[in-house]
Short mmCIF file of C-alpha atoms in Angstrom, two decimals:
data_model
loop_
_atom_site.label_atom_id
_atom_site.label_comp_id
_atom_site.label_asym_id
_atom_site.label_seq_id
_atom_site.Cartn_x
_atom_site.Cartn_y
_atom_site.Cartn_z
CA UNK P 11 -10.34 1.13 10.67
CA UNK P 12 -11.53 4.76 10.91
CA UNK P 13 -14.51 5.67 8.78
CA UNK P 14 -12.90 8.93 7.66
CA UNK P 15 -9.69 9.59 5.77
CA UNK P 16 -7.32 12.38 6.90
CA UNK P 17 -7.75 15.54 4.86
CA UNK P 18 -4.02 15.41 4.13
CA UNK P 19 -4.47 12.01 2.47
CA UNK P 20 -7.37 13.25 0.33
CA UNK P 21 -5.47 16.36 -0.74
CA UNK P 22 -2.39 14.21 -1.38
CA UNK P 23 -4.42 12.34 -3.99
CA UNK P 24 -6.51 15.26 -5.28
CA UNK P 25 -3.83 17.92 -5.85
CA UNK P 26 -1.54 15.79 -8.09
CA UNK P 27 -4.65 14.54 -9.92
CA UNK P 28 -5.64 18.15 -10.60
CA UNK P 29 -2.16 18.72 -12.03
CA UNK P 30 -2.61 15.77 -14.41
CA UNK P 31 -6.06 17.01 -15.45
CA UNK P 32 -4.81 20.56 -16.03
CA UNK P 33 -1.59 19.60 -17.86
CA UNK P 34 -3.25 18.83 -21.20
CA UNK P 35 -5.43 21.99 -21.37
CA UNK P 36 -2.43 24.12 -20.41
CA UNK P 37 -0.29 22.46 -23.08
CA UNK P 38 -3.04 23.07 -25.64
CA UNK P 39 -2.99 26.77 -24.71
CA UNK P 40 0.76 26.85 -25.46
CA UNK P 41 0.21 24.95 -28.70
CA UNK P 42 -2.58 27.34 -29.70
CA UNK P 43 -0.44 30.38 -28.93
CA UNK P 44 2.42 29.04 -31.07
CA UNK P 45 0.25 28.03 -34.02
CA UNK P 46 -1.87 31.19 -33.75
CA UNK P 47 1.04 33.26 -35.05
CA UNK P 48 1.16 31.21 -38.25
CA UNK P 49 -2.20 32.55 -39.40
CA UNK P 50 -5.94 32.02 -39.26
CA UNK P 51 -5.93 28.97 -41.57
CA UNK P 52 -3.39 27.09 -39.46
CA UNK P 53 -5.18 28.04 -36.24
CA UNK P 54 -8.48 26.84 -37.68
CA UNK P 55 -6.86 23.59 -38.78
CA UNK P 56 -5.48 23.03 -35.28
CA UNK P 57 -8.91 23.74 -33.77
CA UNK P 58 -10.67 21.22 -35.99
CA UNK P 59 -7.99 18.55 -35.55
CA UNK P 60 -7.87 19.00 -31.78
CA UNK P 61 -11.65 18.58 -31.54
CA UNK P 62 -11.37 15.21 -33.27
CA UNK P 63 -8.57 14.00 -31.00
CA UNK P 64 -10.37 15.27 -27.90
CA UNK P 65 -13.18 12.81 -28.57
CA UNK P 66 -10.72 9.95 -28.01
CA UNK P 67 -9.92 10.98 -24.45
CA UNK P 68 -13.54 11.92 -23.77
CA UNK P 69 -15.09 8.67 -24.97
CA UNK P 70 -12.41 6.25 -23.71
CA UNK P 71 -12.15 7.40 -20.10
CA UNK P 72 -12.92 3.85 -18.99
CA UNK P 73 -9.22 3.11 -19.50
CA UNK P 74 -8.51 5.41 -16.57
CA UNK P 75 -11.70 5.52 -14.47
CA UNK P 76 -12.69 1.89 -15.01
CA UNK P 77 -9.17 0.67 -14.32
CA UNK P 78 -9.04 2.74 -11.13
CA UNK P 79 -12.26 1.14 -9.87
CA UNK P 80 -11.06 -2.41 -10.49
CA UNK P 81 -7.52 -1.83 -9.24
CA UNK P 82 -8.68 0.01 -6.09
CA UNK P 83 -10.80 -2.96 -4.93
CA UNK P 84 -7.91 -5.36 -5.41
CA UNK P 85 -5.52 -2.99 -3.67
CA UNK P 86 -7.93 -2.69 -0.74
CA UNK P 87 -8.02 -6.48 -0.51
CA UNK P 88 -4.23 -6.53 -0.18
CA UNK P 89 -3.71 -7.88 -3.72
CA UNK P 90 -1.38 -5.25 -5.16
CA UNK P 91 0.01 -7.54 -7.85
CA UNK P 92 -3.50 -8.22 -9.14
CA UNK P 93 -4.26 -4.48 -9.02
CA UNK P 94 -1.19 -3.77 -11.15
CA UNK P 95 -2.21 -6.61 -13.48
CA UNK P 96 -5.38 -4.63 -14.23
CA UNK P 97 -3.07 -1.88 -15.45
CA UNK P 98 -1.19 -4.34 -17.68
CA UNK P 99 -4.39 -5.48 -19.36
CA UNK P 100 -5.72 -1.92 -19.68
CA UNK P 101 -2.41 -0.98 -21.34
CA UNK P 102 -2.73 -3.82 -23.86
CA UNK P 103 -6.32 -2.75 -24.48
CA UNK P 104 -5.18 0.82 -25.04
CA UNK P 105 -2.56 -0.30 -27.56
CA UNK P 106 -5.03 -2.44 -29.52
CA UNK P 107 -7.81 0.16 -29.52
CA UNK P 108 -5.29 2.90 -30.27
CA UNK P 109 -3.98 1.12 -33.36
CA UNK P 110 -7.54 0.56 -34.60
CA UNK P 111 -8.35 4.25 -34.10
CA UNK P 112 -5.10 5.27 -35.79
CA UNK P 113 -5.93 3.26 -38.91
CA UNK P 114 -9.56 4.37 -38.94
CA UNK P 115 -8.52 7.99 -38.43
CA UNK P 116 -6.12 7.90 -41.34
CA UNK P 117 -8.88 6.58 -43.59
CA UNK P 118 -11.52 9.05 -42.35
CA UNK P 119 -9.42 12.18 -41.79
CA UNK P 120 -10.55 13.92 -44.99
CA UNK P 121 -14.33 13.32 -44.69
CA UNK P 122 -14.29 14.19 -40.98
CA UNK P 123 -12.42 17.45 -41.61
CA UNK P 124 -14.80 18.34 -44.45
CA UNK P 125 -17.80 17.58 -42.22
CA UNK P 126 -16.54 19.85 -39.46
CA UNK P 127 -15.03 22.69 -41.50
CA UNK P 128 -16.30 22.24 -45.04
CA UNK P 129 -13.95 21.76 -48.02
CA UNK P 130 -11.27 24.40 -48.16
CA UNK P 131 -7.89 25.45 -46.75
CA UNK P 132 -8.92 25.03 -43.08
CA UNK P 133 -10.01 21.44 -43.68
CA UNK P 134 -6.80 20.76 -45.62
CA UNK P 135 -4.73 22.12 -42.74
CA UNK P 136 -6.72 20.02 -40.27
CA UNK P 137 -6.08 16.85 -42.30
CA UNK P 138 -2.37 17.61 -42.49
CA UNK P 139 -2.16 18.07 -38.70
CA UNK P 140 -4.46 15.17 -37.89
CA UNK P 141 -2.66 12.56 -39.99
CA UNK P 142 0.48 13.11 -37.88
CA UNK P 143 -1.22 13.64 -34.52
CA UNK P 144 -3.16 10.38 -34.85
CA UNK P 145 0.08 8.46 -34.32
CA UNK P 146 -0.09 9.63 -30.72
CA UNK P 147 -3.47 8.02 -30.03
CA UNK P 148 -2.09 4.64 -28.82
CA UNK P 149 0.26 6.53 -26.49
CA UNK P 150 -2.63 8.64 -25.14
CA UNK P 151 -4.57 5.48 -24.30
CA UNK P 152 -1.53 3.86 -22.65
CA UNK P 153 -1.19 6.99 -20.49
CA UNK P 154 -4.87 6.80 -19.55
CA UNK P 155 -4.44 3.16 -18.51
CA UNK P 156 -1.34 4.08 -16.51
CA UNK P 157 -3.19 6.84 -14.70
CA UNK P 158 -5.96 4.36 -13.94
CA UNK P 159 -3.95 1.64 -12.20
CA UNK P 160 -1.70 4.09 -10.36
CA UNK P 161 -4.71 5.93 -8.95
CA UNK P 162 -6.11 2.55 -7.96
CA UNK P 163 -3.06 1.84 -5.79
CA UNK P 164 -3.30 5.43 -4.44
CA UNK P 165 -0.27 6.79 -6.28
CA UNK P 166 -1.09 10.09 -8.00
CA UNK P 167 2.35 11.68 -7.72
CA UNK P 168 4.15 9.61 -10.37
CA UNK P 169 1.44 10.18 -13.02
CA UNK P 170 1.83 13.93 -12.47
CA UNK P 171 5.60 13.71 -13.00
CA UNK P 172 5.19 11.56 -16.11
CA UNK P 173 2.59 13.81 -17.74
CA UNK P 174 4.49 16.98 -16.90
CA UNK P 175 7.68 15.47 -18.31
CA UNK P 176 6.01 14.72 -21.65
CA UNK P 177 4.10 17.98 -21.93
CA UNK P 178 6.97 20.09 -20.63
CA UNK P 179 9.46 18.77 -23.18
CA UNK P 180 6.89 19.10 -25.92
CA UNK P 181 6.04 22.70 -24.94
CA UNK P 182 9.69 23.58 -25.56
CA UNK P 183 9.87 21.46 -28.71
CA UNK P 184 6.72 22.91 -30.29
CA UNK P 185 8.02 26.42 -31.17
CA UNK P 186 11.36 24.91 -32.23
CA UNK P 187 9.70 22.58 -34.74
CA UNK P 188 7.08 25.10 -35.88
CA UNK P 189 9.43 28.06 -36.40
CA UNK P 190 13.12 27.15 -36.17
CA UNK P 191 12.78 23.91 -38.12
CA UNK P 192 10.24 25.50 -40.45
CA UNK P 193 7.74 22.63 -40.17
CA UNK P 194 4.80 24.96 -39.52
CA UNK P 195 1.55 23.38 -38.40
CA UNK P 196 2.94 19.88 -38.89
CA UNK P 197 5.63 20.68 -36.30
CA UNK P 198 2.87 21.19 -33.74
CA UNK P 199 1.52 17.71 -34.48
CA UNK P 200 4.98 16.15 -34.15
CA UNK P 201 5.45 17.88 -30.78
CA UNK P 202 2.10 16.47 -29.63
CA UNK P 203 3.15 12.95 -30.54
CA UNK P 204 6.48 13.40 -28.73
CA UNK P 205 4.69 14.45 -25.53
CA UNK P 206 2.39 11.46 -25.69
CA UNK P 207 5.24 9.04 -26.47
CA UNK P 208 7.37 10.23 -23.55
CA UNK P 209 4.52 9.91 -21.04
CA UNK P 210 3.49 6.48 -22.36
CA UNK P 211 7.07 5.17 -22.14
CA UNK P 212 7.29 6.27 -18.51
CA UNK P 213 4.04 4.49 -17.65
CA UNK P 214 5.16 1.30 -19.43
CA UNK P 215 8.47 1.44 -17.54
CA UNK P 216 6.55 1.74 -14.27
CA UNK P 217 4.67 -1.46 -15.14
CA UNK P 218 7.86 -3.29 -16.09
CA UNK P 219 9.52 -2.67 -12.71
CA UNK P 220 6.49 -4.07 -10.85
CA UNK P 221 7.54 -7.59 -11.87
CA UNK P 222 4.07 -8.77 -12.86
CA UNK P 223 3.02 -10.91 -15.80
CA UNK P 224 3.07 -8.60 -18.82
CA UNK P 225 1.30 -11.00 -21.19
CA UNK P 226 -2.20 -10.11 -22.45
CA UNK P 227 -5.09 -11.88 -20.72
CA UNK P 228 -8.25 -11.71 -22.85
CA UNK P 229 -10.52 -12.64 -19.91
CA UNK P 230 -9.51 -9.55 -17.93
CA UNK P 231 -9.71 -7.35 -21.00
CA UNK P 232 -13.28 -8.51 -21.66
CA UNK P 233 -14.23 -7.62 -18.08
CA UNK P 234 -12.70 -4.17 -18.52
CA UNK P 235 -14.60 -3.68 -21.78
CA UNK P 236 -17.89 -4.52 -20.04
CA UNK P 237 -17.25 -1.72 -17.54
CA UNK P 238 -16.01 0.47 -20.39
CA UNK P 239 -19.28 0.07 -22.30
CA UNK P 240 -21.19 1.75 -19.45
CA UNK P 241 -18.72 4.61 -19.15
CA UNK P 242 -18.64 5.22 -22.92
CA UNK P 243 -22.45 5.45 -23.05
CA UNK P 244 -22.35 7.84 -20.10
CA UNK P 245 -19.79 10.02 -21.90
CA UNK P 246 -21.94 10.05 -25.04
CA UNK P 247 -24.88 11.36 -22.99
CA UNK P 248 -22.72 14.23 -21.75
CA UNK P 249 -21.56 15.00 -25.29
CA UNK P 250 -25.16 15.08 -26.54
CA UNK P 251 -25.97 17.66 -23.86
CA UNK P 252 -23.04 20.00 -24.45
CA UNK P 253 -23.17 19.77 -28.24
CA UNK P 254 -26.91 20.53 -28.11
CA UNK P 255 -26.29 23.53 -25.85
CA UNK P 256 -23.66 24.98 -28.19
CA UNK P 257 -25.84 24.31 -31.24
CA UNK P 258 -28.82 26.15 -29.75
CA UNK P 259 -26.59 29.04 -28.63
CA UNK P 260 -25.13 29.28 -32.15
CA UNK P 261 -28.64 29.51 -33.61
CA UNK P 262 -29.61 32.21 -31.12
CA UNK P 263 -27.11 34.93 -32.06
CA UNK P 264 -23.41 35.58 -32.48
CA UNK P 265 -23.32 37.36 -29.12
CA UNK P 266 -25.14 34.48 -27.44
CA UNK P 267 -22.75 31.80 -28.70
CA UNK P 268 -19.77 33.96 -27.70
CA UNK P 269 -21.15 34.43 -24.19
CA UNK P 270 -21.99 30.73 -23.96
CA UNK P 271 -18.42 29.84 -24.93
CA UNK P 272 -16.94 32.07 -22.21
CA UNK P 273 -19.12 30.68 -19.44
CA UNK P 274 -18.83 27.10 -20.70
CA UNK P 275 -15.01 27.30 -20.64
CA UNK P 276 -15.15 28.53 -17.05
CA UNK P 277 -17.51 25.68 -16.25
CA UNK P 278 -15.06 23.24 -17.87
CA UNK P 279 -12.22 24.65 -15.78
CA UNK P 280 -14.18 24.27 -12.55
CA UNK P 281 -15.11 20.74 -13.63
CA UNK P 282 -11.38 19.94 -13.57
CA UNK P 283 -11.09 21.31 -10.04
CA UNK P 284 -14.08 19.34 -8.79
CA UNK P 285 -13.06 16.23 -10.73
CA UNK P 286 -9.77 16.13 -8.82
CA UNK P 287 -11.78 15.51 -5.64
CA UNK P 288 -13.73 12.79 -7.44
CA UNK P 289 -10.46 11.15 -8.49
CA UNK P 290 -9.27 11.20 -4.87
CA UNK P 291 -12.53 9.53 -3.86
CA UNK P 292 -12.19 6.68 -6.34
CA UNK P 293 -9.20 4.79 -4.87
CA UNK P 294 -10.19 5.49 -1.26
CA UNK P 295 -13.80 4.37 -1.64
CA UNK P 296 -12.91 1.51 -3.99
CA UNK P 297 -10.39 0.10 -1.51
CA UNK P 298 -12.92 -0.06 1.32
CA UNK P 299 -15.37 -2.57 -0.30
CA UNK P 300 -12.33 -4.49 -1.54
CA UNK P 301 -11.27 -4.91 2.09
CA UNK P 302 -14.87 -5.82 3.13
CA UNK P 303 -15.16 -2.58 5.12
CA UNK P 304 -18.71 -1.46 4.38
CA UNK P 305 -18.90 1.06 7.23
CA UNK P 306 -15.69 2.72 6.05
CA UNK P 307 -17.05 2.91 2.50
CA UNK P 308 -20.17 4.73 3.71
CA UNK P 309 -18.17 6.97 6.04
CA UNK P 310 -15.82 7.98 3.23
CA UNK P 311 -18.78 8.63 0.93
CA UNK P 312 -20.32 11.04 3.46
CA UNK P 313 -16.96 12.72 4.07
CA UNK P 314 -16.19 13.23 0.36
CA UNK P 315 -19.73 14.51 -0.21
CA UNK P 316 -19.28 17.08 2.54
CA UNK P 317 -16.01 18.28 1.03
CA UNK P 318 -17.66 18.52 -2.37
CA UNK P 319 -20.42 20.70 -0.96
CA UNK P 320 -17.90 23.00 0.76
CA UNK P 321 -15.80 23.33 -2.41
CA UNK P 322 -18.92 23.99 -4.49
CA UNK P 323 -20.19 26.71 -2.15
CA UNK P 324 -16.74 28.35 -2.08
CA UNK P 325 -16.50 28.34 -5.88
CA UNK P 326 -20.01 29.74 -6.20
CA UNK P 327 -19.22 32.62 -3.83
CA UNK P 328 -15.91 33.32 -5.58
CA UNK P 329 -17.43 33.56 -9.04
CA UNK P 330 -20.37 35.58 -7.76
CA UNK P 331 -17.83 38.11 -6.46
CA UNK P 332 -16.00 38.11 -9.82
CA UNK P 333 -19.15 38.65 -11.91
CA UNK P 334 -18.34 42.28 -12.67
CA UNK P 335 -14.66 41.72 -13.47
CA UNK P 336 -13.90 38.31 -14.92
CA UNK P 337 -16.03 38.37 -18.12
CA UNK P 338 -14.07 41.40 -19.32
CA UNK P 339 -10.87 39.35 -19.22
CA UNK P 340 -12.26 37.09 -21.95
CA UNK P 341 -13.88 39.63 -24.27
CA UNK P 342 -14.26 43.35 -24.84
CA UNK P 343 -17.24 42.93 -27.18
CA UNK P 344 -20.16 44.85 -25.68
CA UNK P 345 -22.86 42.59 -27.11
CA UNK P 346 -21.17 39.46 -25.71
CA UNK P 347 -20.69 41.09 -22.30
CA UNK P 348 -24.39 42.00 -22.28
CA UNK P 349 -25.34 38.35 -22.86
CA UNK P 350 -23.01 36.80 -20.28
CA UNK P 351 -25.16 37.57 -17.19
CA UNK P 352 -27.98 35.49 -18.71
CA UNK P 353 -25.75 32.43 -18.23
CA UNK P 354 -23.48 33.61 -15.42
CA UNK P 355 -25.90 33.43 -12.51
CA UNK P 356 -27.06 29.94 -13.43
CA UNK P 357 -23.38 28.94 -13.60
CA UNK P 358 -22.79 30.42 -10.12
CA UNK P 359 -25.93 28.98 -8.56
CA UNK P 360 -25.26 25.41 -9.70
CA UNK P 361 -21.78 25.18 -8.13
CA UNK P 362 -22.84 23.79 -4.71
CA UNK P 363 -24.93 21.08 -6.40
CA UNK P 364 -22.13 20.40 -8.88
CA UNK P 365 -19.67 19.97 -6.00
CA UNK P 366 -21.81 17.22 -4.49
CA UNK P 367 -22.50 15.59 -7.88
CA UNK P 368 -18.82 15.40 -8.81
CA UNK P 369 -17.90 14.04 -5.39
CA UNK P 370 -20.55 11.32 -5.56
CA UNK P 371 -19.58 10.51 -9.15
CA UNK P 372 -16.15 9.72 -7.72
CA UNK P 373 -17.63 7.63 -4.92
CA UNK P 374 -19.79 5.56 -7.27
CA UNK P 375 -17.06 5.22 -9.90
CA UNK P 376 -14.66 4.06 -7.21
CA UNK P 377 -17.17 1.44 -6.14
CA UNK P 378 -17.53 0.29 -9.76
CA UNK P 379 -21.19 1.35 -9.91
CA UNK P 380 -20.84 2.34 -13.58
CA UNK P 381 -24.13 0.80 -14.74
CA UNK P 382 -26.10 3.07 -12.39
CA UNK P 383 -24.12 6.15 -13.46
CA UNK P 384 -24.77 5.26 -17.10
CA UNK P 385 -28.52 4.95 -16.53
CA UNK P 386 -28.70 8.07 -14.34
CA UNK P 387 -26.81 10.23 -16.83
CA UNK P 388 -28.77 9.04 -19.86
CA UNK P 389 -32.07 9.32 -17.97
CA UNK P 390 -31.47 12.83 -16.63
CA UNK P 391 -30.18 14.00 -20.02
CA UNK P 392 -33.23 12.64 -21.82
CA UNK P 393 -35.84 13.73 -19.26
CA UNK P 394 -34.39 16.94 -17.78
CA UNK P 395 -31.85 18.57 -20.07
CA UNK P 396 -32.63 17.83 -23.71
CA UNK P 397 -36.36 18.75 -23.54
CA UNK P 398 -35.42 22.06 -21.91
CA UNK P 399 -32.68 22.88 -24.38
CA UNK P 400 -34.81 22.21 -27.44
CA UNK P 401 -37.74 24.09 -25.90
CA UNK P 402 -35.32 26.99 -25.53
CA UNK P 403 -34.60 26.73 -29.25
CA UNK P 404 -38.28 26.48 -30.19
CA UNK P 405 -39.49 29.35 -28.00
CA UNK P 406 -36.45 31.63 -28.29
CA UNK P 407 -35.45 31.56 -24.61
CA UNK P 408 -31.78 32.10 -25.51
CA UNK P 409 -29.04 31.65 -22.92
CA UNK P 410 -31.56 31.75 -20.07
CA UNK P 411 -33.21 28.61 -21.39
CA UNK P 412 -29.89 26.91 -22.22
CA UNK P 413 -28.35 27.46 -18.80
CA UNK P 414 -31.62 26.75 -17.01
CA UNK P 415 -31.48 23.39 -18.80
CA UNK P 416 -27.88 22.79 -17.70
CA UNK P 417 -28.82 23.67 -14.12
CA UNK P 418 -31.80 21.33 -14.24
CA UNK P 419 -29.51 18.59 -15.56
CA UNK P 420 -27.14 19.04 -12.61
CA UNK P 421 -30.02 19.09 -10.10
CA UNK P 422 -31.56 15.96 -11.59
CA UNK P 423 -28.20 14.18 -11.38
CA UNK P 424 -27.88 15.43 -7.79
CA UNK P 425 -31.16 13.76 -6.85
CA UNK P 426 -30.12 10.54 -8.56
CA UNK P 427 -26.65 10.19 -7.01
CA UNK P 428 -27.76 11.24 -3.49
CA UNK P 429 -30.56 8.66 -3.65
CA UNK P 430 -28.09 6.03 -4.76
CA UNK P 431 -25.65 6.84 -1.98
CA UNK P 432 -28.37 6.70 0.67
CA UNK P 433 -29.67 3.39 -0.66
CA UNK P 434 -26.33 1.71 0.09
CA UNK P 435 -26.67 -0.60 -2.89
CA UNK P 436 -23.48 0.74 -4.47
CA UNK P 437 -21.26 -0.68 -1.69
CA UNK P 438 -20.88 -4.22 -3.02
CA UNK P 439 -18.20 -5.96 -0.96
CA UNK P 440 -15.36 -8.06 -2.36
CA UNK P 441 -12.14 -7.69 -4.30
CA UNK P 442 -14.08 -7.95 -7.57
CA UNK P 443 -17.50 -6.38 -8.12
CA UNK P 444 -19.93 -8.87 -9.66
#
């Protein structure tokens, strides 16, 4: 078999994946716009509640990425039924974990809201929204599991349709419930749950028509949890970095934290774009070791890395050209605009390296090399980023120090993942990685 995949095949996986990744942020923009007209208290409550729920999808990505890695190997070995069975077990796992989080969230909603916002009307609004929105958590996790097994069998079109169906209906329902029905902020939460329920039902239906055993299998779920442990720890390392960066920016000045927020949101958007390429890499690279095709695995890794570099360079050039225009779209505050260049050029300069890092993240995740990614992320965060960020706080380096630290973090991860790819030790052959 050829060592390279046609660009059309890669884009056929990456473009729908980008749509899935972008659907939730776009829906949240609609939700924010609707709630924003209710008043500052309601908007603050939505912001606090949404931060809490976002941690679920951030910390439990193993239900999608881990399931993709396991399903892709089995699919590559010609064992589609077993690949789909990984999705069944991930779905059961999502339901169980989701119910636990729902119950825990109901018990902890008040103290968490008070911790984030302090006692007062904003915290009360957040609790009111969160208590309803938490009922969607099991559905969110089922959707993540569904995305995982479908990507593993190289089907990214159906997940896009399912997610758009849920979010599209909910985007229409949200203003109806908030304004026409008079439910206010709580109407937003109900619309969220409806979106998540619709998408989850579509993913469950897709499993049912596959005619596989739908019973829970604890042995497979334990194996998925072992992979999940590594991915959760990796996600926590990322959270430590970005929370630290925002904390230091907030202690620098109001203008600095505003500028940091603008550039960080652009960085988050570009992360979605680059992550779509990583998602395309996962099923393609995962299938090759599953089919005992080591040369193809290495060829695909080099090909995806090259595309990542090209995308990263293109994005860097684009945002360098927009440096004098784009910041003004986000703010008219002169002090914030004066601070933005201190972060902007680090943000631009790191894009080529980020393109390669995201691509190789996808390669290694597809191969199931989660333990290495866990160690590399924790190690580079502890040795490269966190010392720099807290030195920036201690010595007053401001946004220059913060974004120099983020750039150093990306470069350190670049060295780690390139070394791992060149070592070849990630390409463990077989339908199941042991």
